PDB file of C-alpha atoms and ligand atoms in Angstrom:
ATOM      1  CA  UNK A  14      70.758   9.926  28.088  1.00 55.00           C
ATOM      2  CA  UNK A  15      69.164  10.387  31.609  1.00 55.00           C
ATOM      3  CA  UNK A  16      68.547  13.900  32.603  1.00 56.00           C
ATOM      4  CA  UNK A  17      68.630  15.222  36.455  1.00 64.00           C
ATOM      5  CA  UNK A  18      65.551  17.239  37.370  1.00 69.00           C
ATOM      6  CA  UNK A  19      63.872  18.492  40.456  1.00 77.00           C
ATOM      7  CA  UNK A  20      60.786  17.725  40.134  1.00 80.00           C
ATOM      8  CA  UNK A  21      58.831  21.061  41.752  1.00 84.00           C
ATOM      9  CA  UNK A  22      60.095  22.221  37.973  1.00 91.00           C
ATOM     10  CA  UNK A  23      57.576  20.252  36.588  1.00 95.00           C
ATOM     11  CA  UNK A  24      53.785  22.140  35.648  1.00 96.00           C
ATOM     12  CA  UNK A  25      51.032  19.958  35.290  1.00 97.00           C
ATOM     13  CA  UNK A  26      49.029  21.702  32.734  1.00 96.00           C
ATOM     14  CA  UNK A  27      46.059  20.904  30.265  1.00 97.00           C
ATOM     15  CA  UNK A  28      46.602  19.129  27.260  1.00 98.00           C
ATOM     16  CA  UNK A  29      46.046  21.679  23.949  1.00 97.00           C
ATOM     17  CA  UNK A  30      45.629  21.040  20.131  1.00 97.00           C
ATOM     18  CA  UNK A  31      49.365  22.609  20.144  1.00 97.00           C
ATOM     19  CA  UNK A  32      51.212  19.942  22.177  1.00 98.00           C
ATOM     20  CA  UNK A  33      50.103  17.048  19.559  1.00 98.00           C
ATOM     21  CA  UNK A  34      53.582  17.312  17.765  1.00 98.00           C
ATOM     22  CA  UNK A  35      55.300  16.765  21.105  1.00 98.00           C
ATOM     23  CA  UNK A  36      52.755  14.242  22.645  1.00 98.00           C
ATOM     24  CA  UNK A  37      52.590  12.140  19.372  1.00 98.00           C
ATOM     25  CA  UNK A  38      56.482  12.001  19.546  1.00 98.00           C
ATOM     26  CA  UNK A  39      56.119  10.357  22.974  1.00 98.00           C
ATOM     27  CA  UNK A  40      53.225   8.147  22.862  1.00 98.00           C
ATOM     28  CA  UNK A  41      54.998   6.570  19.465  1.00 98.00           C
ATOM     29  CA  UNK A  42      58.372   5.804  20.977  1.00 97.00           C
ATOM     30  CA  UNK A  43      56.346   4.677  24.695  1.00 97.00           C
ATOM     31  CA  UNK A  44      53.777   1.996  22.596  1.00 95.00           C
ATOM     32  CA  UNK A  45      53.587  -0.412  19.647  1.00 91.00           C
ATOM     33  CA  UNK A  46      50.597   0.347  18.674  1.00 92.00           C
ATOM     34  CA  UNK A  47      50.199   3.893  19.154  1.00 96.00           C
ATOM     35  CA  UNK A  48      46.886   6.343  19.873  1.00 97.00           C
ATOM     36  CA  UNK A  49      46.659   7.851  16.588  1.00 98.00           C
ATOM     37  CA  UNK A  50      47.065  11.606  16.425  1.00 98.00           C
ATOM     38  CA  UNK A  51      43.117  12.197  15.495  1.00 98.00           C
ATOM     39  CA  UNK A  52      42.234   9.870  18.268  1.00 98.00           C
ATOM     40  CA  UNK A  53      43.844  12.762  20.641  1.00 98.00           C
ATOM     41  CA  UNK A  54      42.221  15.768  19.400  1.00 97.00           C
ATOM     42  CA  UNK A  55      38.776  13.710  18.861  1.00 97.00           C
ATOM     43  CA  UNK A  56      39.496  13.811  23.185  1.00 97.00           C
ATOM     44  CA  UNK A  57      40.246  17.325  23.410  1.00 97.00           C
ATOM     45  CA  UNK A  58      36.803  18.519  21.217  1.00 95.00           C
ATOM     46  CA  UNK A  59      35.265  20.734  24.211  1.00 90.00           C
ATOM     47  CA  UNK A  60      32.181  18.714  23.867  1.00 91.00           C
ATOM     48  CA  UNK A  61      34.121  15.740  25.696  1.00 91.00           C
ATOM     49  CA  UNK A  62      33.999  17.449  28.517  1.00 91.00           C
ATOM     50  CA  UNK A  63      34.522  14.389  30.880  1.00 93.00           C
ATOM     51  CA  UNK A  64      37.711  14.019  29.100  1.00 96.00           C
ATOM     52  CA  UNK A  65      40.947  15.042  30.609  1.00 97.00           C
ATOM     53  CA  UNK A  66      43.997  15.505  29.408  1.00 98.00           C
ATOM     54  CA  UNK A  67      46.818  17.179  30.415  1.00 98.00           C
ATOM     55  CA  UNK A  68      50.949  17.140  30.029  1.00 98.00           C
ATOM     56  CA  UNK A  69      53.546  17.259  32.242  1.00 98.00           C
ATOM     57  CA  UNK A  70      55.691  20.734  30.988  1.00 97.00           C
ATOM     58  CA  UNK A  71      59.543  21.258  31.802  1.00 95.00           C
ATOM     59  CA  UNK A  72      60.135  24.118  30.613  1.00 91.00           C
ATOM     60  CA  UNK A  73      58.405  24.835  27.642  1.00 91.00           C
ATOM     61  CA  UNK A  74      59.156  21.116  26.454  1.00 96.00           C
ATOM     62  CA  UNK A  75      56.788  18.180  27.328  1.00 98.00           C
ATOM     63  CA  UNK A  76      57.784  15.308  28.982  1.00 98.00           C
ATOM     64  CA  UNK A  77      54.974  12.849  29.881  1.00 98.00           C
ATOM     65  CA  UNK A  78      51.135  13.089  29.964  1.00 98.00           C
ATOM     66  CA  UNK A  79      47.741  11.417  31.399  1.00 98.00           C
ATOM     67  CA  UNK A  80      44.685  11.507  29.693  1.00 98.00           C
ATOM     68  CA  UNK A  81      41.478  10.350  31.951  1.00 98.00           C
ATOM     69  CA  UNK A  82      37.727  10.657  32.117  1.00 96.00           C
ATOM     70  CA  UNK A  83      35.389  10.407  34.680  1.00 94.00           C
ATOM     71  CA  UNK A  84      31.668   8.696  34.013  1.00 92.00           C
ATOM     72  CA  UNK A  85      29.156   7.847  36.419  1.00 89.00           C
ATOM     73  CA  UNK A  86      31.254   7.671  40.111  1.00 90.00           C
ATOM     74  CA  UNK A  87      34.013   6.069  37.936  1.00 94.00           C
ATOM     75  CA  UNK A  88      37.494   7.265  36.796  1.00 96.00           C
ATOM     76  CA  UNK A  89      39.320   5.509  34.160  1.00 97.00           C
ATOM     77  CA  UNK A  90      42.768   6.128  33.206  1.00 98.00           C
ATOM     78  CA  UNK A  91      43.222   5.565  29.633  1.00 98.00           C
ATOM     79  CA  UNK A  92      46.721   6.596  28.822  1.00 98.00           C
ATOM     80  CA  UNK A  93      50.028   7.237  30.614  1.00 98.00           C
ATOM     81  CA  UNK A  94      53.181   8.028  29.411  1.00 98.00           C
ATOM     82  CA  UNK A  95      56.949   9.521  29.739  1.00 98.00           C
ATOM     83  CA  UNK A  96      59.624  10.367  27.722  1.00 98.00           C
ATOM     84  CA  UNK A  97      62.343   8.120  26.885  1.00 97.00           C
ATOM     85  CA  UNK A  98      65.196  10.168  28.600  1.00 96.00           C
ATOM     86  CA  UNK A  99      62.936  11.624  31.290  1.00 96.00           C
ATOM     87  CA  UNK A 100      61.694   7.889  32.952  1.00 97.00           C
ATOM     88  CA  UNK A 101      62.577   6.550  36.692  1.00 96.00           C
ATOM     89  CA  UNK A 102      62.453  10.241  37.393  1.00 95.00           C
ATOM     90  CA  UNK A 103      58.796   9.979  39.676  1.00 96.00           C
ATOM     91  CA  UNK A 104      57.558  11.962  36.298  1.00 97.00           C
ATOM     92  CA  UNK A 105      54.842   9.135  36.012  1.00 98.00           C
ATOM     93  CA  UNK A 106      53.849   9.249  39.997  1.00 97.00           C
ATOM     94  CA  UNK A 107      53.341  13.028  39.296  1.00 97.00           C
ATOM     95  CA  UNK A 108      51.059  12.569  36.468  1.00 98.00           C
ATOM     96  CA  UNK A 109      49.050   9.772  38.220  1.00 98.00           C
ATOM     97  CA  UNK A 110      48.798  11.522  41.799  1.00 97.00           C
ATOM     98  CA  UNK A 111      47.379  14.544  40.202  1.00 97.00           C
ATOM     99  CA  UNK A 112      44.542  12.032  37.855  1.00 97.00           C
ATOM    100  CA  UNK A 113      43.818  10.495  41.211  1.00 96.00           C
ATOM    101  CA  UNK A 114      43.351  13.281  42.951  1.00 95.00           C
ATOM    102  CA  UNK A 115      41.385  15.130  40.536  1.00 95.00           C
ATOM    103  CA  UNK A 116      39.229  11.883  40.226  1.00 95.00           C
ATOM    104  CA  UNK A 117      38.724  11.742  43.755  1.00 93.00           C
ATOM    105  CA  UNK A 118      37.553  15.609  43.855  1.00 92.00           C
ATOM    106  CA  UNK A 119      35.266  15.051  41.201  1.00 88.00           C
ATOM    107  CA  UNK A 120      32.660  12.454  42.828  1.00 75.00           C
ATOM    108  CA  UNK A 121      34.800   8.988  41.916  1.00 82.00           C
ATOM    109  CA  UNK A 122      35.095   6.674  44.538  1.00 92.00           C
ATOM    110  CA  UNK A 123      36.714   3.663  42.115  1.00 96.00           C
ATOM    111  CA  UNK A 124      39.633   3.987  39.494  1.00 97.00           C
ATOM    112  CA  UNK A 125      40.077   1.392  36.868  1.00 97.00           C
ATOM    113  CA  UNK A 126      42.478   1.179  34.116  1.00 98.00           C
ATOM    114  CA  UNK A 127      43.753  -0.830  31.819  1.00 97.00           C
ATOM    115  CA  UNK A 128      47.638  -2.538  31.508  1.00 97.00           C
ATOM    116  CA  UNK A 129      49.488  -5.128  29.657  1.00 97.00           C
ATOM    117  CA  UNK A 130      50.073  -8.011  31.409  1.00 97.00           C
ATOM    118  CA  UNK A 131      53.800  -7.960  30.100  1.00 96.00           C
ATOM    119  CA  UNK A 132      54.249  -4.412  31.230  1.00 97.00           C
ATOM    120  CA  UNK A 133      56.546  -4.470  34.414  1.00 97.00           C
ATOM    121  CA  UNK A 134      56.913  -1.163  34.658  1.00 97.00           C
ATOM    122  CA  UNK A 135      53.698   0.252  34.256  1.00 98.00           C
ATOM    123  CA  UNK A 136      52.451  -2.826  36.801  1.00 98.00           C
ATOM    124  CA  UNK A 137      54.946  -1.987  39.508  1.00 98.00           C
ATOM    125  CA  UNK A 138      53.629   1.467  39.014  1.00 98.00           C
ATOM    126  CA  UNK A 139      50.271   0.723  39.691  1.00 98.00           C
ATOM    127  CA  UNK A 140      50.947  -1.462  42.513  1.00 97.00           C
ATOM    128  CA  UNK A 141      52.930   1.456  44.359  1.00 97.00           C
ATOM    129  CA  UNK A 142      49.343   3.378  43.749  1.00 97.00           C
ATOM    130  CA  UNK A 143      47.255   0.661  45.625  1.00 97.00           C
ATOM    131  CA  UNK A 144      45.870  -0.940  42.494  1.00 98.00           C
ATOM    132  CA  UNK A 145      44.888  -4.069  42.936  1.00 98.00           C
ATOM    133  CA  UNK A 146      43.898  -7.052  40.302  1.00 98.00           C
ATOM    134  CA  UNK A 147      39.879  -6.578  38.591  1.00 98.00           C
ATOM    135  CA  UNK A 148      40.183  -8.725  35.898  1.00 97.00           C
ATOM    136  CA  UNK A 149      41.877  -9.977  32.863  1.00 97.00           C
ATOM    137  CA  UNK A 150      40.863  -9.247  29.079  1.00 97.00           C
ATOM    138  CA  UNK A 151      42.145 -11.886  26.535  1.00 97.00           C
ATOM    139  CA  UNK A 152      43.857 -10.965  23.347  1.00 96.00           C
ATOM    140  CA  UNK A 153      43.222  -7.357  24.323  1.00 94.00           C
ATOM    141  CA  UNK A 154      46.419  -5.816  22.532  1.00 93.00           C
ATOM    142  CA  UNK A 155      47.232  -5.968  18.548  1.00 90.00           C
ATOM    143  CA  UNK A 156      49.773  -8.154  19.183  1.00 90.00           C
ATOM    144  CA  UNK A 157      47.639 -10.555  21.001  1.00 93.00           C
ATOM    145  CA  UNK A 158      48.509 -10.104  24.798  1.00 94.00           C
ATOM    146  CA  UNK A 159      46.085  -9.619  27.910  1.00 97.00           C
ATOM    147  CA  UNK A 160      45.775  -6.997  29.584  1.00 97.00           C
ATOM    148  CA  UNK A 161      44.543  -7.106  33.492  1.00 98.00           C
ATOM    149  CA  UNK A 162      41.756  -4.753  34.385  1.00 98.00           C
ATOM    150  CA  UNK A 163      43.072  -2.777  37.272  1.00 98.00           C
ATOM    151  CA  UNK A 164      40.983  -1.321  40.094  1.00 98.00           C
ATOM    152  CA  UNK A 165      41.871   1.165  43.117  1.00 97.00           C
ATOM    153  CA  UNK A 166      39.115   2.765  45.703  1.00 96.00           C
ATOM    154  CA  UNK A 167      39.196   5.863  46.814  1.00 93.00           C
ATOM    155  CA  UNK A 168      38.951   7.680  50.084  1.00 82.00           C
ATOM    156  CA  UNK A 169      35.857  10.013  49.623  1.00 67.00           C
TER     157      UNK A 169
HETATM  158  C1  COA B 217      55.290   3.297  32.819  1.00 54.27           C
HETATM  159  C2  COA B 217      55.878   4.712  32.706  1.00 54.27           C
HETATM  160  C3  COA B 217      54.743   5.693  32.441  1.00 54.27           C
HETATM  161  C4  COA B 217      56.583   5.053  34.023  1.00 54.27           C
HETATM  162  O1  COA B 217      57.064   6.385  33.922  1.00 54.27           O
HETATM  163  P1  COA B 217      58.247   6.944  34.847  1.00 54.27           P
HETATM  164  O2  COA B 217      58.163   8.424  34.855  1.00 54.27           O
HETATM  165  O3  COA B 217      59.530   6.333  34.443  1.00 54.27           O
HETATM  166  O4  COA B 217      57.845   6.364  36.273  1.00 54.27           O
HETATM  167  P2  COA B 217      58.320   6.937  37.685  1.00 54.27           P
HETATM  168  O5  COA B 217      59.730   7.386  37.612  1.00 54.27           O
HETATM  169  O6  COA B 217      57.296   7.899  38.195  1.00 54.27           O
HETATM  170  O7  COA B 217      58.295   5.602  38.537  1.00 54.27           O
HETATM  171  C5  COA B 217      57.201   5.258  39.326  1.00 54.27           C
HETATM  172  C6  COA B 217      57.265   3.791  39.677  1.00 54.27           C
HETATM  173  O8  COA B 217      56.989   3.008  38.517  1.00 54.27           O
HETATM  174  C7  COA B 217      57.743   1.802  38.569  1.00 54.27           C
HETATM  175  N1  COA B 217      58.639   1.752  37.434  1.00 54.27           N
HETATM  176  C8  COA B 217      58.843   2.722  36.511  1.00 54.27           C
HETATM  177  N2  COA B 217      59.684   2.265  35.554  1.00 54.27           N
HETATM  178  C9  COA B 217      60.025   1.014  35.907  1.00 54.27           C
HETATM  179  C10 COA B 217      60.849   0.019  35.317  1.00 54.27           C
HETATM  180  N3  COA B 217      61.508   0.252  34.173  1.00 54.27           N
HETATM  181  N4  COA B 217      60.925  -1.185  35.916  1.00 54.27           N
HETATM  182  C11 COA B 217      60.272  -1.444  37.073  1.00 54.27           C
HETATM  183  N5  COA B 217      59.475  -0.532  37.693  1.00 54.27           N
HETATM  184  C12 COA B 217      59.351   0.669  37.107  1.00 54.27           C
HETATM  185  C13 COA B 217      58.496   1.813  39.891  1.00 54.27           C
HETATM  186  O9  COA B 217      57.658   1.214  40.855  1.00 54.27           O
HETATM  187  C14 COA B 217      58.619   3.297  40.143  1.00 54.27           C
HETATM  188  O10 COA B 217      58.778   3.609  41.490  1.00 54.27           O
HETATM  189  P3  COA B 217      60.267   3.679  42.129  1.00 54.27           P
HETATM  190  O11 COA B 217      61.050   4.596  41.246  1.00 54.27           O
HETATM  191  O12 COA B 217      59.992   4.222  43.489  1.00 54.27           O
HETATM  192  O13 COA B 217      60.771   2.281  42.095  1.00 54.27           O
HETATM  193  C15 COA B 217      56.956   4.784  31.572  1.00 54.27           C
HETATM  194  O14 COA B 217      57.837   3.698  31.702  1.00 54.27           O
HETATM  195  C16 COA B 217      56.368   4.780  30.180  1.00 54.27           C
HETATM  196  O15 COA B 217      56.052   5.836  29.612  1.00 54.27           O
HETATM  197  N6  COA B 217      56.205   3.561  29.599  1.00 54.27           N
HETATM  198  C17 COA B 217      55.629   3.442  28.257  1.00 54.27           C
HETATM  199  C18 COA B 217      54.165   3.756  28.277  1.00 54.27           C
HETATM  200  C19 COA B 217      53.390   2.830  29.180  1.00 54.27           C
HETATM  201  O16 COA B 217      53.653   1.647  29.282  1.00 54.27           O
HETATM  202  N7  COA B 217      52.373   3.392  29.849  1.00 54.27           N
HETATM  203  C20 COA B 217      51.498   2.661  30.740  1.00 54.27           C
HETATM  204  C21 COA B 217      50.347   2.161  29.964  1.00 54.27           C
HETATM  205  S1  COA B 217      49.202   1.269  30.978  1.00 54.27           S
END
């Protein structure tokens, strides 16, 4: 089923121990081989502090989320998802325009990330963003695909 939504009903708000039910739900039914729910709140310990994570909220249900961290000048964005029945909505675009510009506010100048090379959707995403070809890493998956590095600059 695709739901109709504007998106200015969207809040883009931290990621908390409470939304693992909901995020978990996603992140199995958007990958194979899935982040495993300790994996997430092993992010969200305060000590990570250059760990971000954060959901996109409808409502009070959650619909997509972007988890990035920032080391050293660099952003990386390590995880992107959206809901089944919430996708080719511009959900994803909001997620990633508010990692990019958070990146970009907090001393980054270069974004890289990580993508299947079989992933069409995610890669015409990322193109629309400016990303642009880094690298390739073989066998990087569980199931044996590559994955290209991608790499964007920013405008500091
Ligand atoms: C990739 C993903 C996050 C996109 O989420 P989304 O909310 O549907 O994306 P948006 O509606 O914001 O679309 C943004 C752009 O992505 C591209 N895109 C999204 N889905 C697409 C599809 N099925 N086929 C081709 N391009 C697609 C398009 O360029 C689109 O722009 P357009 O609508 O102007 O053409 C979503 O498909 C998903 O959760 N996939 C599983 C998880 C995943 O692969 N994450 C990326 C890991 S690197």
């Amino acid at each position: 089923m695709i739901i109709e939504i504007p998106l200015s009903d969207i809040l883009i708000d931290r990621m908390q121990y409470e939304d693992l039910k909901e995020v978990m739900e996603i992140e199995k039914e958007a990958f194979p081989d899935p982040w495993h729910v300790s994996f997430f709140k092993r992010l969200l310990h305060p000590r990570k502090k250059h760990m971000h994570l954060y959901v996109a909220r409808l409502q009070d249900k959650i619909i997509g989320y972007v988890v990035f961290y920032l080391n050293f000048g660099e952003g990386h964005i390590l995880n992107i998802a959206v809901a089944i029945e919430h996708r080719r909505r511009g959900v994803a675009k909001l997620l990633l325009t508010f990692a990019l510009e958070y990146i970009e506010t907090n001393a980054a100048d270069v974004v890289f990330l990580e993508v299947s090379v079989n992933n069409s959707a995610a890669l015409h995403l990322y193109k629309q963003f400016g990303f642009e070809v880094y690298g390739q890493r073989k066998r990087y998956y569980s199931d044996g695909s590559d994955a290209y590095v991608l790499r964007k600059h920013l405008q500091r």
